[in-house]
mmCIF file of C-alpha atoms in Angstrom:
data_model
loop_
_atom_site.group_PDB
_atom_site.id
_atom_site.type_symbol
_atom_site.label_atom_id
_atom_site.label_comp_id
_atom_site.label_asym_id
_atom_site.label_seq_id
_atom_site.Cartn_x
_atom_site.Cartn_y
_atom_site.Cartn_z
ATOM 1 C CA MET A 1 -22.413 -2.029 -16.475
ATOM 2 C CA VAL A 2 -21.424 1.265 -18.048
ATOM 3 C CA GLY A 3 -23.181 3.026 -15.895
ATOM 4 C CA VAL A 4 -21.895 1.432 -12.777
ATOM 5 C CA ARG A 5 -18.011 1.722 -14.566
ATOM 6 C CA ARG A 6 -18.749 5.707 -15.201
ATOM 7 C CA GLN A 7 -20.039 6.175 -11.425
ATOM 8 C CA GLN A 8 -16.724 4.360 -10.389
ATOM 9 C CA ASP A 9 -14.516 6.694 -12.537
ATOM 10 C CA ARG A 10 -16.367 9.620 -11.078
ATOM 11 C CA SER A 11 -15.898 8.651 -7.418
ATOM 12 C CA ARG A 12 -12.136 7.911 -8.456
ATOM 13 C CA VAL A 13 -11.583 11.242 -9.881
ATOM 14 C CA THR A 14 -13.340 12.849 -6.567
ATOM 15 C CA ARG A 15 -11.229 10.762 -4.371
ATOM 16 C CA GLU A 16 -8.046 11.943 -6.105
ATOM 17 C CA ARG A 17 -9.041 15.487 -6.147
ATOM 18 C CA LEU A 18 -9.552 15.789 -2.813
ATOM 19 C CA VAL A 19 -6.150 14.044 -2.197
ATOM 20 C CA GLN A 20 -4.121 16.118 -4.223
ATOM 21 C CA ALA A 21 -5.808 19.299 -2.662
ATOM 22 C CA ALA A 22 -4.789 17.879 0.766
ATOM 23 C CA ILE A 23 -1.149 17.569 -0.191
ATOM 24 C CA GLU A 24 -1.267 21.184 -1.684
ATOM 25 C CA CYS A 25 -2.328 22.547 1.258
ATOM 26 C CA LEU A 26 -0.115 20.630 3.490
ATOM 27 C CA ALA A 27 2.879 22.046 1.203
ATOM 28 C CA GLU A 28 1.806 25.524 1.192
ATOM 29 C CA VAL A 29 -0.156 26.243 4.519
ATOM 30 C CA GLY A 30 1.241 23.361 6.767
ATOM 31 C CA TYR A 31 -0.711 20.951 8.974
ATOM 32 C CA ALA A 32 -2.490 23.635 11.096
ATOM 33 C CA GLY A 33 -3.799 25.397 7.639
ATOM 34 C CA THR A 34 -4.835 21.980 6.420
ATOM 35 C CA SER A 35 -8.631 22.237 7.414
ATOM 36 C CA THR A 36 -11.330 20.053 5.425
ATOM 37 C CA ASN A 37 -12.926 23.444 4.462
ATOM 38 C CA ALA A 38 -10.145 24.598 2.859
ATOM 39 C CA VAL A 39 -9.506 21.074 1.303
ATOM 40 C CA CYS A 40 -12.790 20.916 -0.306
ATOM 41 C CA GLU A 41 -12.665 24.652 -1.564
ATOM 42 C CA ARG A 42 -9.142 24.039 -3.268
ATOM 43 C CA ALA A 43 -10.516 20.957 -4.565
ATOM 44 C CA GLY A 44 -13.761 22.707 -5.899
ATOM 45 C CA LEU A 45 -15.741 20.060 -4.128
ATOM 46 C CA SER A 46 -18.447 20.077 -1.830
ATOM 47 C CA ARG A 47 -18.365 19.117 2.009
ATOM 48 C CA GLY A 48 -20.591 16.346 1.194
ATOM 49 C CA ALA A 49 -18.337 15.054 -1.369
ATOM 50 C CA GLN A 50 -15.465 14.758 1.233
ATOM 51 C CA LEU A 51 -17.853 13.081 3.963
ATOM 52 C CA HIS A 52 -18.681 10.822 1.503
ATOM 53 C CA HIS A 53 -14.959 9.709 0.834
ATOM 54 C CA PHE A 54 -13.139 11.057 4.211
ATOM 55 C CA PRO A 55 -15.536 11.329 7.068
ATOM 56 C CA SER A 56 -12.999 13.034 8.770
ATOM 57 C CA LYS A 57 -10.069 15.197 8.751
ATOM 58 C CA HIS A 58 -7.897 12.109 10.085
ATOM 59 C CA GLU A 59 -9.360 9.440 7.203
ATOM 60 C CA LEU A 60 -8.655 12.148 4.700
ATOM 61 C CA LEU A 61 -4.975 12.861 5.886
ATOM 62 C CA VAL A 62 -4.243 9.018 5.639
ATOM 63 C CA GLY A 63 -5.453 8.851 2.246
ATOM 64 C CA ALA A 64 -2.978 11.732 1.508
ATOM 65 C CA VAL A 65 -0.140 9.693 3.240
ATOM 66 C CA GLU A 66 -1.002 6.645 0.955
ATOM 67 C CA HIS A 67 -1.106 8.993 -2.403
ATOM 68 C CA LEU A 68 2.318 10.266 -1.177
ATOM 69 C CA LEU A 69 3.323 6.628 -0.873
ATOM 70 C CA LEU A 70 2.061 5.459 -4.317
ATOM 71 C CA SER A 71 3.588 8.517 -6.375
ATOM 72 C CA GLN A 72 6.752 8.392 -4.856
ATOM 73 C CA ILE A 73 6.802 4.484 -5.566
ATOM 74 C CA ALA A 74 5.596 5.195 -8.987
ATOM 75 C CA GLN A 75 8.617 7.740 -9.393
ATOM 76 C CA ILE A 76 11.249 5.406 -8.407
ATOM 77 C CA ARG A 77 10.300 2.663 -10.811
ATOM 78 C CA ALA A 78 9.626 5.103 -13.594
ATOM 79 C CA ASP A 79 13.394 6.214 -13.152
ATOM 80 C CA ILE A 80 14.726 2.907 -13.065
ATOM 81 C CA ASP A 81 15.907 2.562 -16.656
ATOM 82 C CA VAL A 82 16.811 6.231 -16.486
ATOM 83 C CA VAL A 83 19.232 5.919 -14.055
ATOM 84 C CA ARG A 84 20.618 2.497 -14.537
ATOM 85 C CA ASN A 85 21.873 3.577 -18.149
ATOM 86 C CA ALA A 86 23.677 7.108 -16.410
ATOM 87 C CA ASP A 87 27.126 7.563 -16.919
ATOM 88 C CA ASP A 88 27.301 7.195 -13.123
ATOM 89 C CA PRO A 89 24.498 5.138 -12.007
ATOM 90 C CA VAL A 90 25.473 5.738 -8.230
ATOM 91 C CA ARG A 91 25.621 9.581 -8.169
ATOM 92 C CA ALA A 92 22.510 9.747 -10.861
ATOM 93 C CA VAL A 93 20.378 8.088 -7.775
ATOM 94 C CA VAL A 94 21.763 10.432 -5.198
ATOM 95 C CA GLU A 95 20.737 13.130 -7.209
ATOM 96 C CA ARG A 96 17.065 11.760 -7.814
ATOM 97 C CA ILE A 97 16.788 10.891 -4.437
ATOM 98 C CA TRP A 98 17.762 14.874 -3.250
ATOM 99 C CA ALA A 99 15.667 16.142 -5.967
ATOM 100 C CA SER A 100 12.326 13.940 -4.172
ATOM 101 C CA PHE A 101 13.210 15.943 -1.016
ATOM 102 C CA CYS A 102 13.064 19.426 -2.644
ATOM 103 C CA GLY A 103 9.627 19.263 -4.059
ATOM 104 C CA GLN A 104 5.837 19.559 -2.809
ATOM 105 C CA LEU A 105 5.346 15.808 -1.967
ATOM 106 C CA TYR A 106 8.435 15.992 0.470
ATOM 107 C CA TYR A 107 7.358 19.045 2.254
ATOM 108 C CA ALA A 108 3.532 17.999 2.456
ATOM 109 C CA ALA A 109 4.909 14.238 3.794
ATOM 110 C CA ALA A 110 7.178 16.650 6.408
ATOM 111 C CA GLU A 111 3.918 17.997 7.758
ATOM 112 C CA LEU A 112 2.416 14.892 8.340
ATOM 113 C CA TRP A 113 5.441 13.248 9.931
ATOM 114 C CA MET A 114 5.352 16.336 12.440
ATOM 115 C CA ALA A 115 1.822 15.740 13.164
ATOM 116 C CA ALA A 116 2.401 12.192 13.681
ATOM 117 C CA ARG A 117 4.743 12.878 16.570
ATOM 118 C CA THR A 118 1.556 14.041 18.939
ATOM 119 C CA ASP A 119 -1.127 12.170 16.905
ATOM 120 C CA PRO A 120 -1.206 8.215 17.932
ATOM 121 C CA ALA A 121 -3.313 7.260 15.286
ATOM 122 C CA LEU A 122 -1.631 9.352 12.359
ATOM 123 C CA HIS A 123 1.415 8.059 13.704
ATOM 124 C CA ALA A 124 0.865 4.726 13.382
ATOM 125 C CA THR A 125 -0.462 5.247 9.589
ATOM 126 C CA VAL A 126 2.771 7.220 8.624
ATOM 127 C CA TYR A 127 4.800 4.656 10.323
ATOM 128 C CA SER A 128 3.835 1.877 8.346
ATOM 129 C CA VAL A 129 3.628 3.603 5.032
ATOM 130 C CA GLU A 130 6.899 4.953 5.545
ATOM 131 C CA ARG A 131 8.279 1.266 6.373
ATOM 132 C CA GLN A 132 6.546 -0.054 2.831
ATOM 133 C CA LEU A 133 8.224 2.877 1.338
ATOM 134 C CA GLY A 134 11.612 1.963 2.550
ATOM 135 C CA HIS A 135 11.210 -1.945 1.510
ATOM 136 C CA GLU A 136 10.142 -0.584 -1.950
ATOM 137 C CA ILE A 137 13.414 2.060 -2.007
ATOM 138 C CA HIS A 138 15.798 -0.721 -1.166
ATOM 139 C CA ALA A 139 14.137 -2.980 -3.685
ATOM 140 C CA ALA A 140 14.201 -0.933 -6.566
ATOM 141 C CA PHE A 141 17.989 0.742 -5.792
ATOM 142 C CA HIS A 142 18.996 -2.819 -5.710
ATOM 143 C CA ASP A 143 17.609 -3.260 -9.084
ATOM 144 C CA ILE A 144 19.321 0.002 -10.465
ATOM 145 C CA PHE A 145 22.779 -0.403 -8.792
ATOM 146 C CA PRO A 146 25.384 -2.190 -10.582
ATOM 147 C CA ALA A 147 25.606 -5.703 -9.283
ATOM 148 C CA GLN A 148 29.124 -4.991 -7.520
ATOM 149 C CA VAL A 149 27.697 -2.100 -5.744
ATOM 150 C CA GLY A 150 24.349 -3.371 -4.492
ATOM 151 C CA ALA A 151 25.985 -6.810 -3.212
ATOM 152 C CA ALA A 152 28.670 -5.009 -0.954
ATOM 153 C CA PRO A 153 28.359 -6.010 2.526
ATOM 154 C CA ARG A 154 27.490 -2.313 3.951
ATOM 155 C CA PHE A 155 25.160 -1.550 1.194
ATOM 156 C CA ASP A 156 21.923 -1.167 2.548
ATOM 157 C CA THR A 157 23.378 0.583 5.918
ATOM 158 C CA ALA A 158 25.234 3.472 3.419
ATOM 159 C CA LEU A 159 21.731 3.417 1.653
ATOM 160 C CA ASN A 160 19.765 4.483 4.731
ATOM 161 C CA THR A 161 22.362 6.763 6.003
ATOM 162 C CA THR A 162 22.211 8.538 2.711
ATOM 163 C CA ILE A 163 18.758 8.964 2.945
ATOM 164 C CA TYR A 164 19.134 10.127 6.499
ATOM 165 C CA LEU A 165 21.521 12.706 5.448
ATOM 166 C CA LEU A 166 19.933 14.110 2.487
ATOM 167 C CA ARG A 167 16.693 14.355 4.750
ATOM 168 C CA GLY A 168 18.330 16.248 7.130
ATOM 169 C CA LEU A 169 19.886 18.556 4.509
ATOM 170 C CA ALA A 170 16.190 18.802 3.317
ATOM 171 C CA MET A 171 14.935 20.289 6.330
ATOM 172 C CA THR A 172 18.195 22.687 6.814
ATOM 173 C CA ARG A 173 17.083 23.835 3.151
ATOM 174 C CA ILE A 174 13.754 24.895 4.538
ATOM 175 C CA LEU A 175 15.816 28.002 6.456
ATOM 176 C CA ARG A 176 18.378 28.594 4.306
ATOM 177 C CA ALA A 177 19.745 26.790 1.000
ATOM 178 C CA ASP A 178 23.493 26.632 0.415
ATOM 179 C CA PRO A 179 24.431 24.782 -3.428
ATOM 180 C CA ALA A 180 28.162 24.149 -1.969
ATOM 181 C CA GLU A 181 26.914 22.646 0.975
ATOM 182 C CA GLU A 182 24.327 20.553 -0.818
ATOM 183 C CA ASP A 183 26.922 19.317 -3.612
ATOM 184 C CA ARG A 184 29.332 18.345 -0.649
ATOM 185 C CA VAL A 185 26.622 16.100 1.090
ATOM 186 C CA ILE A 186 25.822 14.790 -2.527
ATOM 187 C CA ALA A 187 29.480 13.673 -3.146
ATOM 188 C CA LEU A 188 29.657 12.308 0.410
ATOM 189 C CA CYS A 189 26.635 10.272 -0.396
ATOM 190 C CA VAL A 190 28.109 8.683 -3.383
ATOM 191 C CA SER A 191 31.512 7.944 -2.002
ATOM 192 C CA LEU A 192 29.360 6.069 0.730
ATOM 193 C CA LEU A 193 27.316 4.258 -1.476
ATOM 194 C CA LYS A 194 30.607 3.066 -3.818
ATOM 195 C CA GLY A 195 32.028 1.780 -0.714
ATOM 196 C CA GLU A 196 34.784 4.503 -0.890
ATOM 197 C CA SER A 197 35.985 6.759 1.916
ATOM 198 C CA PRO A 198 35.290 10.515 1.822
ATOM 199 C CA SER A 199 38.953 11.552 1.016
ATOM 200 C CA ASP A 200 38.465 9.507 -2.296
ATOM 201 C CA GLY A 201 36.250 12.069 -3.863
ATOM 202 C CA GLY A 202 33.429 9.767 -4.891
ATOM 203 C CA GLY A 203 31.995 12.588 -6.819
#
């Protein structure tokens, strides 16, 4: 049993190294530059090891998508207590969402989104994973926000709008960073989630 467990642990570590290398490649060199050879080289593993766990580039990228999902869900859950106890929980949540759109995981995910536009099989996987992530986000945020905020009739619409705004802002940031505009959009998102009009301040 010990030998079997060790073999399973080695297999899990190898798989994780391949997936992490794929995410790093996507974030740094894009979808076009993410070949299975590049992933193996970055992971320090043989082509045979990659083929054993992921027989094709598509299956490797599916593994990357699933890893991205689990990483984002784990981060959301880890943030719940910290955010709930913040002086302004609503703003703290918006800032956490924005931070998630400024890192490696987001840019790797964005590469997969663009590739999925013309790859039906990848599209099906990415769409399914994003729906699951969306459900997790909504469930977690209902736990995070004060009861009077999460129970508001238009809360879910406001949360979706916040995510759309911040995702679009993150795409704009690829070309140019504008801290003042970022602060303005964050304040707008806080206002939406609090049920305030933008002129009320909200930030």
